[in-house]
XYZ file of N, CA, C and O in Angstrom:
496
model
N 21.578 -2.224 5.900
C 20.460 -2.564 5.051
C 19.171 -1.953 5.620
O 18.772 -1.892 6.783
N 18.708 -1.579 4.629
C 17.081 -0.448 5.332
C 16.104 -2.096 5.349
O 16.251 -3.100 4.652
N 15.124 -1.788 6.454
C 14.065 -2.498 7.026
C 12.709 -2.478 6.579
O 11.717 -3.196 6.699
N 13.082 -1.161 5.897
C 11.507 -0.532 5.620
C 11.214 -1.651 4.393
O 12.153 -2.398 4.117
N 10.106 -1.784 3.734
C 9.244 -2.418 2.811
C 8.356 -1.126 2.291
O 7.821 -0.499 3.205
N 8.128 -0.649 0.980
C 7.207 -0.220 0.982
C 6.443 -0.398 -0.682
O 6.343 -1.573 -1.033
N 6.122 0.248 -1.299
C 5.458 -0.022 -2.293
C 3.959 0.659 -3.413
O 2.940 1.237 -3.036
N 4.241 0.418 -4.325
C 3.368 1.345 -5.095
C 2.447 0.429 -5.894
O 2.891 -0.482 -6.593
N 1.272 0.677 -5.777
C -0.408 -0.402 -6.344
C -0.586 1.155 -7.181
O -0.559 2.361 -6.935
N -0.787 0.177 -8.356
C -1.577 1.079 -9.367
C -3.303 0.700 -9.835
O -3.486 -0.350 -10.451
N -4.215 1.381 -9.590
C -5.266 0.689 -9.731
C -6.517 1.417 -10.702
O -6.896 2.564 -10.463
N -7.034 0.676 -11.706
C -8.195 1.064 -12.360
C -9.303 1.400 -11.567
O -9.687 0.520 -10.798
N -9.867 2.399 -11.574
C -11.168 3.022 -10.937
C -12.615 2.033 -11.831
O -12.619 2.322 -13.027
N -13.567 1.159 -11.508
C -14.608 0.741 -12.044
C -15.759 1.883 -12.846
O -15.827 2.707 -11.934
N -16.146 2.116 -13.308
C -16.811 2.860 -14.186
C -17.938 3.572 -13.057
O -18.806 2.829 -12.598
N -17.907 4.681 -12.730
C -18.925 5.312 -11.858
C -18.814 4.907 -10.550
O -19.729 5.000 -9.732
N -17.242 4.263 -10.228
C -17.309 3.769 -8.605
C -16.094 5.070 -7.541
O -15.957 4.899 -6.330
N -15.384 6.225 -8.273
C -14.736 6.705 -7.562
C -14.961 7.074 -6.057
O -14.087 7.022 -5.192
N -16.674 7.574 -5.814
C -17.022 8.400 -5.158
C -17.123 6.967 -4.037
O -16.428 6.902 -3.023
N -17.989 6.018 -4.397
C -18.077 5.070 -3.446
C -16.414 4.114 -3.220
O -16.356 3.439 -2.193
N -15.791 4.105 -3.690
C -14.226 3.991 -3.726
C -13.724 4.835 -2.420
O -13.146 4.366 -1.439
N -14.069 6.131 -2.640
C -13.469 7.287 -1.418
C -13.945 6.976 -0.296
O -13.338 7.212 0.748
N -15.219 6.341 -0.344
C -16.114 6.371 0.848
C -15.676 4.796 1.822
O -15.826 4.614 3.030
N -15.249 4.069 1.035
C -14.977 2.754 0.836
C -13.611 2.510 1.606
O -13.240 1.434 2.075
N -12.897 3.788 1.646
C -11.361 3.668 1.823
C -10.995 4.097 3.053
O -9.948 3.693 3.559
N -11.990 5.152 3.816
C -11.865 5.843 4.656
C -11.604 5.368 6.026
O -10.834 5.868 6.846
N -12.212 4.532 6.130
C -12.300 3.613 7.483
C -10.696 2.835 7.494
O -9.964 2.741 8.479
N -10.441 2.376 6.241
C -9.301 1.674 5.929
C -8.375 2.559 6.334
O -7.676 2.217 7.288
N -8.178 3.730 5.791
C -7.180 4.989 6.061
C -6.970 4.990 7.681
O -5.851 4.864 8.180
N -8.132 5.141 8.429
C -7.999 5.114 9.235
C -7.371 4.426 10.220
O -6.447 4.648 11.002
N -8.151 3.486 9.966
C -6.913 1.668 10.638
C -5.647 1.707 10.090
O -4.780 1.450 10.926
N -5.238 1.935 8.990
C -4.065 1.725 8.540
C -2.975 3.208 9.801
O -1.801 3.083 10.152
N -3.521 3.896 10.006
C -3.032 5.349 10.556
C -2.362 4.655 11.826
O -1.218 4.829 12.246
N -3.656 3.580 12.481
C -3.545 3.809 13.676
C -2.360 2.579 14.152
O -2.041 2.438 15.333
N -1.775 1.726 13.025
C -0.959 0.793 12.773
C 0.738 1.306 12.972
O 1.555 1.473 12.067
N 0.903 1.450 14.158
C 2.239 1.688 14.578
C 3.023 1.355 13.447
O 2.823 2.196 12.570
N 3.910 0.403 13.059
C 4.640 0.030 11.767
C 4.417 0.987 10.288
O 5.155 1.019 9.303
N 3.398 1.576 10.485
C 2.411 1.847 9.057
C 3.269 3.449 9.018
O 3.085 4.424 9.746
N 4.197 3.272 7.935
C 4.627 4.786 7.847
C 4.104 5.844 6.730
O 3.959 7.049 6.934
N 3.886 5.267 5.697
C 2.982 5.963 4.743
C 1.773 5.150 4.367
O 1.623 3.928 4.368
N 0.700 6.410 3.948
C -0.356 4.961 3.275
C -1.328 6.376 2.345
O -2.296 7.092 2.600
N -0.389 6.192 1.223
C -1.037 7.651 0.752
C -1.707 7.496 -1.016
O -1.162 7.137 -2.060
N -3.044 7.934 -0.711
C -3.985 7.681 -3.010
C -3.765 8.915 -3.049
O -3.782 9.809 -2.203
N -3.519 8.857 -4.321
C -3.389 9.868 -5.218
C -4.329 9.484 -6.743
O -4.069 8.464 -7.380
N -5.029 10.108 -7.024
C -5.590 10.143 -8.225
C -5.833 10.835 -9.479
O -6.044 12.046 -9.406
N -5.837 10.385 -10.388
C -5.745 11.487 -11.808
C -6.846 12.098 -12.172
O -7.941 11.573 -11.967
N -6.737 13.135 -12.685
C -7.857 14.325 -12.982
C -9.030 13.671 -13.829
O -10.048 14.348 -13.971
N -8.977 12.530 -14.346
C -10.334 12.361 -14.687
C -10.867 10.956 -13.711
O -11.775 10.149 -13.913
N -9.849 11.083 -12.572
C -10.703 9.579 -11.322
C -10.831 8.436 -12.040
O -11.955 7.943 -12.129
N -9.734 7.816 -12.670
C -9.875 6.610 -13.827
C -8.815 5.912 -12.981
O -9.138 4.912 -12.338
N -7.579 6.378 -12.946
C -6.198 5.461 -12.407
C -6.173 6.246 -10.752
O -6.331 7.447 -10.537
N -5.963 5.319 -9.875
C -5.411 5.709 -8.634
C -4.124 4.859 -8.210
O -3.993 3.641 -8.328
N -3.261 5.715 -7.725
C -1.707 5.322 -7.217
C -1.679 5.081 -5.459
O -1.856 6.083 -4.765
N -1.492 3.967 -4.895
C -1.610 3.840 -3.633
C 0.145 3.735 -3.247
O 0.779 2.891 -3.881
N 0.561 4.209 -2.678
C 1.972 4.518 -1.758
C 1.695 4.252 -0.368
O 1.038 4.910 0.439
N 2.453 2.928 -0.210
C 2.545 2.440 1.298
C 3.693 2.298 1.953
O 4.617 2.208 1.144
N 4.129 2.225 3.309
C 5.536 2.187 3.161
C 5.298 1.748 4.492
O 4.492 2.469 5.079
N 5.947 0.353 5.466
C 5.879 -0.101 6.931
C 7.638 -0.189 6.930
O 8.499 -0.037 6.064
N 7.642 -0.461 8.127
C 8.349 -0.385 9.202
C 9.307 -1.386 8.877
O 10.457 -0.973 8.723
N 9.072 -2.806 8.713
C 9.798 -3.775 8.090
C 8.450 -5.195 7.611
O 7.259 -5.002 7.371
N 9.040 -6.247 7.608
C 8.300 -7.284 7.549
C 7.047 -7.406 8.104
O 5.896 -7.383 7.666
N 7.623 -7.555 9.298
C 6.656 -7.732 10.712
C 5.434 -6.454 10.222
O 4.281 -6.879 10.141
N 5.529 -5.773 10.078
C 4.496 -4.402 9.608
C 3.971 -4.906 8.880
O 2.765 -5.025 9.094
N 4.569 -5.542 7.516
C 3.732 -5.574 6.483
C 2.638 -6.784 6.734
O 1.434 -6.690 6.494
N 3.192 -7.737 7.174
C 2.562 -9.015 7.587
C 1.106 -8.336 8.428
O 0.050 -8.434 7.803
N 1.077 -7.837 9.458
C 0.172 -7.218 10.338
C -0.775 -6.672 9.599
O -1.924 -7.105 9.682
N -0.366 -5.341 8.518
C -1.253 -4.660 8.174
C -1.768 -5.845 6.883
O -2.989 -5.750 7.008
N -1.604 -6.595 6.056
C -1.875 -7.517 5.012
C -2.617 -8.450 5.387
O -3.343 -8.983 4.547
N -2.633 -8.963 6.956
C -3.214 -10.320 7.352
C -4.279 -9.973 8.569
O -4.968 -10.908 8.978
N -4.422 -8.822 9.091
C -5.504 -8.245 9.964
C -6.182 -6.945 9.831
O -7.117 -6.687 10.588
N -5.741 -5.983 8.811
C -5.759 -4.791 9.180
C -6.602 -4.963 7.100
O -7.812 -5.179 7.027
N -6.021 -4.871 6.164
C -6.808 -5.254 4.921
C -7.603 -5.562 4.386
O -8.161 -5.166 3.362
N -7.848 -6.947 5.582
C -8.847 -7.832 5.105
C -9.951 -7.535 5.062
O -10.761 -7.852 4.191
N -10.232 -6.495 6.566
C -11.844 -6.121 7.023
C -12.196 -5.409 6.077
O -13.417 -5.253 6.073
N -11.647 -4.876 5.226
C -11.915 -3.760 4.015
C -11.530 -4.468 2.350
O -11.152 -3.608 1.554
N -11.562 -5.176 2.077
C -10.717 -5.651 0.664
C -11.975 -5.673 -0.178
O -12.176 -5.217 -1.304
N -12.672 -6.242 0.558
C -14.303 -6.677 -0.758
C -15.029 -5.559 -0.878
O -15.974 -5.609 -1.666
N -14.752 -4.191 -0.081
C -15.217 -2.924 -0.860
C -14.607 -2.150 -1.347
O -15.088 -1.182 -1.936
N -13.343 -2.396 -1.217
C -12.025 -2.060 -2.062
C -11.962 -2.483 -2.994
O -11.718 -1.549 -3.759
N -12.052 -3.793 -3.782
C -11.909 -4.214 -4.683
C -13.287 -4.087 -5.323
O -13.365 -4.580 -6.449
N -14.169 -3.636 -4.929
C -15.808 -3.457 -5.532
C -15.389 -1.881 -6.507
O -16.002 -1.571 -7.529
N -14.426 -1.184 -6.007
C -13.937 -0.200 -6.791
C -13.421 -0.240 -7.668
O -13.853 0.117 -8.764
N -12.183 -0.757 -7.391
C -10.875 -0.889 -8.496
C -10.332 -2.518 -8.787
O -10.556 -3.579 -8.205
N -9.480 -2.137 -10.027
C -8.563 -3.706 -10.423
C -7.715 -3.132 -10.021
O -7.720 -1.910 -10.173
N -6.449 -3.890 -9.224
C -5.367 -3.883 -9.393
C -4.674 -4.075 -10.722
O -4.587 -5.210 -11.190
N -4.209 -3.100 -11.314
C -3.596 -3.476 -12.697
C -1.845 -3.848 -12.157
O -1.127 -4.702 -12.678
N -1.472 -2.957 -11.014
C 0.372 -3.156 -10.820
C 0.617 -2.974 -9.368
O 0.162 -2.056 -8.685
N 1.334 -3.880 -8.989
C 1.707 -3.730 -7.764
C 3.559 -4.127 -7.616
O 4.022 -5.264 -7.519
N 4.229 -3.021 -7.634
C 5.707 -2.981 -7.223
C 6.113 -2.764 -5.688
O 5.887 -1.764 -5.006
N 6.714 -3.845 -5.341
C 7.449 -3.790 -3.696
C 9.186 -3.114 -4.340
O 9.856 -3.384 -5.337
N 9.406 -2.045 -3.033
C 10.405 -1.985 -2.838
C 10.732 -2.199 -1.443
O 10.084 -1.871 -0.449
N 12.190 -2.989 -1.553
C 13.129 -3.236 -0.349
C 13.206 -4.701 -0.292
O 12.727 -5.367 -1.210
N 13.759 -5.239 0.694
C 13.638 -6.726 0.596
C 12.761 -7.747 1.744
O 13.204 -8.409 2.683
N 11.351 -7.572 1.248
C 10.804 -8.014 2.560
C 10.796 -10.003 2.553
O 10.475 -10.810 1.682
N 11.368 -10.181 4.116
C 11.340 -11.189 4.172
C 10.581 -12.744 3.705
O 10.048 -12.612 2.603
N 10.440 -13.942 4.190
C 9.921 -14.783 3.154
C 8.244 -14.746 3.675
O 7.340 -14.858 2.847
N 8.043 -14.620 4.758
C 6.413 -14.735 5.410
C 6.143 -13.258 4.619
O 5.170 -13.213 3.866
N 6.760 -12.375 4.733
C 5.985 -10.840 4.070
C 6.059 -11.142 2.207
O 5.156 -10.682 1.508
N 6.964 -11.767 1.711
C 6.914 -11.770 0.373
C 5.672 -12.877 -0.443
O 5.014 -12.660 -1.461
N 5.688 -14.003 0.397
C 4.569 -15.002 0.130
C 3.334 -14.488 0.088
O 2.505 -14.843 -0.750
N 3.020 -13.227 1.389
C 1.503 -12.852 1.534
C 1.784 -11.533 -0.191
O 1.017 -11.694 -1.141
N 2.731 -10.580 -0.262
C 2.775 -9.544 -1.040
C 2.221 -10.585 -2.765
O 1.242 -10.411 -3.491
N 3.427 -11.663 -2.863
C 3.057 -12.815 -3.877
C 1.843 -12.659 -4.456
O 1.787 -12.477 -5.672
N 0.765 -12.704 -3.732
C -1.063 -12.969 -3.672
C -1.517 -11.854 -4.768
O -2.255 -12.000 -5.742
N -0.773 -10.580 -4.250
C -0.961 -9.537 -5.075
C -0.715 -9.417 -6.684
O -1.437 -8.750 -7.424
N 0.245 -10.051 -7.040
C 1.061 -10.195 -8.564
C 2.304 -9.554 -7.852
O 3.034 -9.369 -8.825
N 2.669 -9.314 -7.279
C 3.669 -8.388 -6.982
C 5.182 -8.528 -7.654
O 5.728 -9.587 -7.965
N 5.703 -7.224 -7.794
C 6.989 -7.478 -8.980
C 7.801 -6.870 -7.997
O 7.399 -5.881 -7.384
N 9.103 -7.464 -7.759
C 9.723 -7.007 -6.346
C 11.151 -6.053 -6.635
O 11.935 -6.788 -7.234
N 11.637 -4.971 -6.468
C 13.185 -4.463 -6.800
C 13.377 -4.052 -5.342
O 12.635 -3.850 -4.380
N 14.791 -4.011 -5.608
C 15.366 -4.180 -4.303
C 16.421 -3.447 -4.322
O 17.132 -3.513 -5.325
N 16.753 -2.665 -3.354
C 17.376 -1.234 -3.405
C 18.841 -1.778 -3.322
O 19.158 -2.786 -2.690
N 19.820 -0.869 -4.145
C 21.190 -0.938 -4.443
C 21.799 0.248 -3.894
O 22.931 0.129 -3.424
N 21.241 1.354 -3.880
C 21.720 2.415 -3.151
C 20.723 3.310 -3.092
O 19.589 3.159 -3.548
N 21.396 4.770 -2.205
C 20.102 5.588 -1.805
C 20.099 5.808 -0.330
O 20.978 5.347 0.397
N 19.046 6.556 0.122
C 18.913 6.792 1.442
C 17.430 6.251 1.769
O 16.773 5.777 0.843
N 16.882 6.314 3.097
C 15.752 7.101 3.806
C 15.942 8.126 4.470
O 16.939 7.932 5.165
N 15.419 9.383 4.682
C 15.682 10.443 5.601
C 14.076 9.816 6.756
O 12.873 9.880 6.504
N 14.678 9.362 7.766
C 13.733 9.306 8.818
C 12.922 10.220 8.842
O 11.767 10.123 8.428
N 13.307 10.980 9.213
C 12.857 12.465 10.376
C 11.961 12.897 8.961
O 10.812 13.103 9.352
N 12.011 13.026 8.070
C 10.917 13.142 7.050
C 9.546 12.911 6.735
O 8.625 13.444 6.116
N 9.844 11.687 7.558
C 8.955 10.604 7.150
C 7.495 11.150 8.830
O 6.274 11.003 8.777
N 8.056 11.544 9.646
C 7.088 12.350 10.743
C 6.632 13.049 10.521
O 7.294 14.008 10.124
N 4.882 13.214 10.587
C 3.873 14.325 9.946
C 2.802 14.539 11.456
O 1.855 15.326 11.434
């Protein structure tokens, strides 16, 4: 059974907030980098800066718990000064302390039936 947790936030951009959004995130990017467990943590945004796609992906539970309950928080109220969360999908099966905090989010959970991870991929 894979360990990993990871997950995709879909989020509305606020009307004229992209630029302070980017600026907003950076520090976050950063902390999130420096989060051992933290294997992806990647926005992507659409050509007119309206919808942004956040791709995260930890280590297992224990990761997610860490980065959700110390590492988030210092940043959420200028994060969310940007965007709504409109969707937030977990994949894998994160335990009951990581699913209660993900919960908070709306979170809609699927849970892998088959498939791989290629590790060695995942190193940049």
């Amino acid at each position: 059974m894979r360990e990993e947790i990871y997950w995709l936030v879909t989020c509305d951009v606020k009307p004229g907030k992209f630029q302070d959004f980017t600026e907003a995130i950076e520090p976050l990017v950063a902390a999130t980098k420096a989060e051992e467990g933290s294997l992806i943590y990647d926005y992507s945004v659409n050509d007119d800066e309206t919808v942004v796609h956040i791709l995260e992906m930890y280590r297992d539970s224990e990761a997610v718990v860490s980065h959700v309950t110390t590492v988030f928080p210092q940043f959420a109220e200028r994060f969310l000064d940007g965007v709504d969360i409109t969707g937030f999908v977990v994949f894998g099966t994160p335990d009951a302390a990581a699913k209660e905090i993900l919960d908070g989010f709306g979170s809609t959970y699927l849970r892998p039936f088959s498939g791989f991870t290629r590790k060695e991929s995942l190193v940049s």
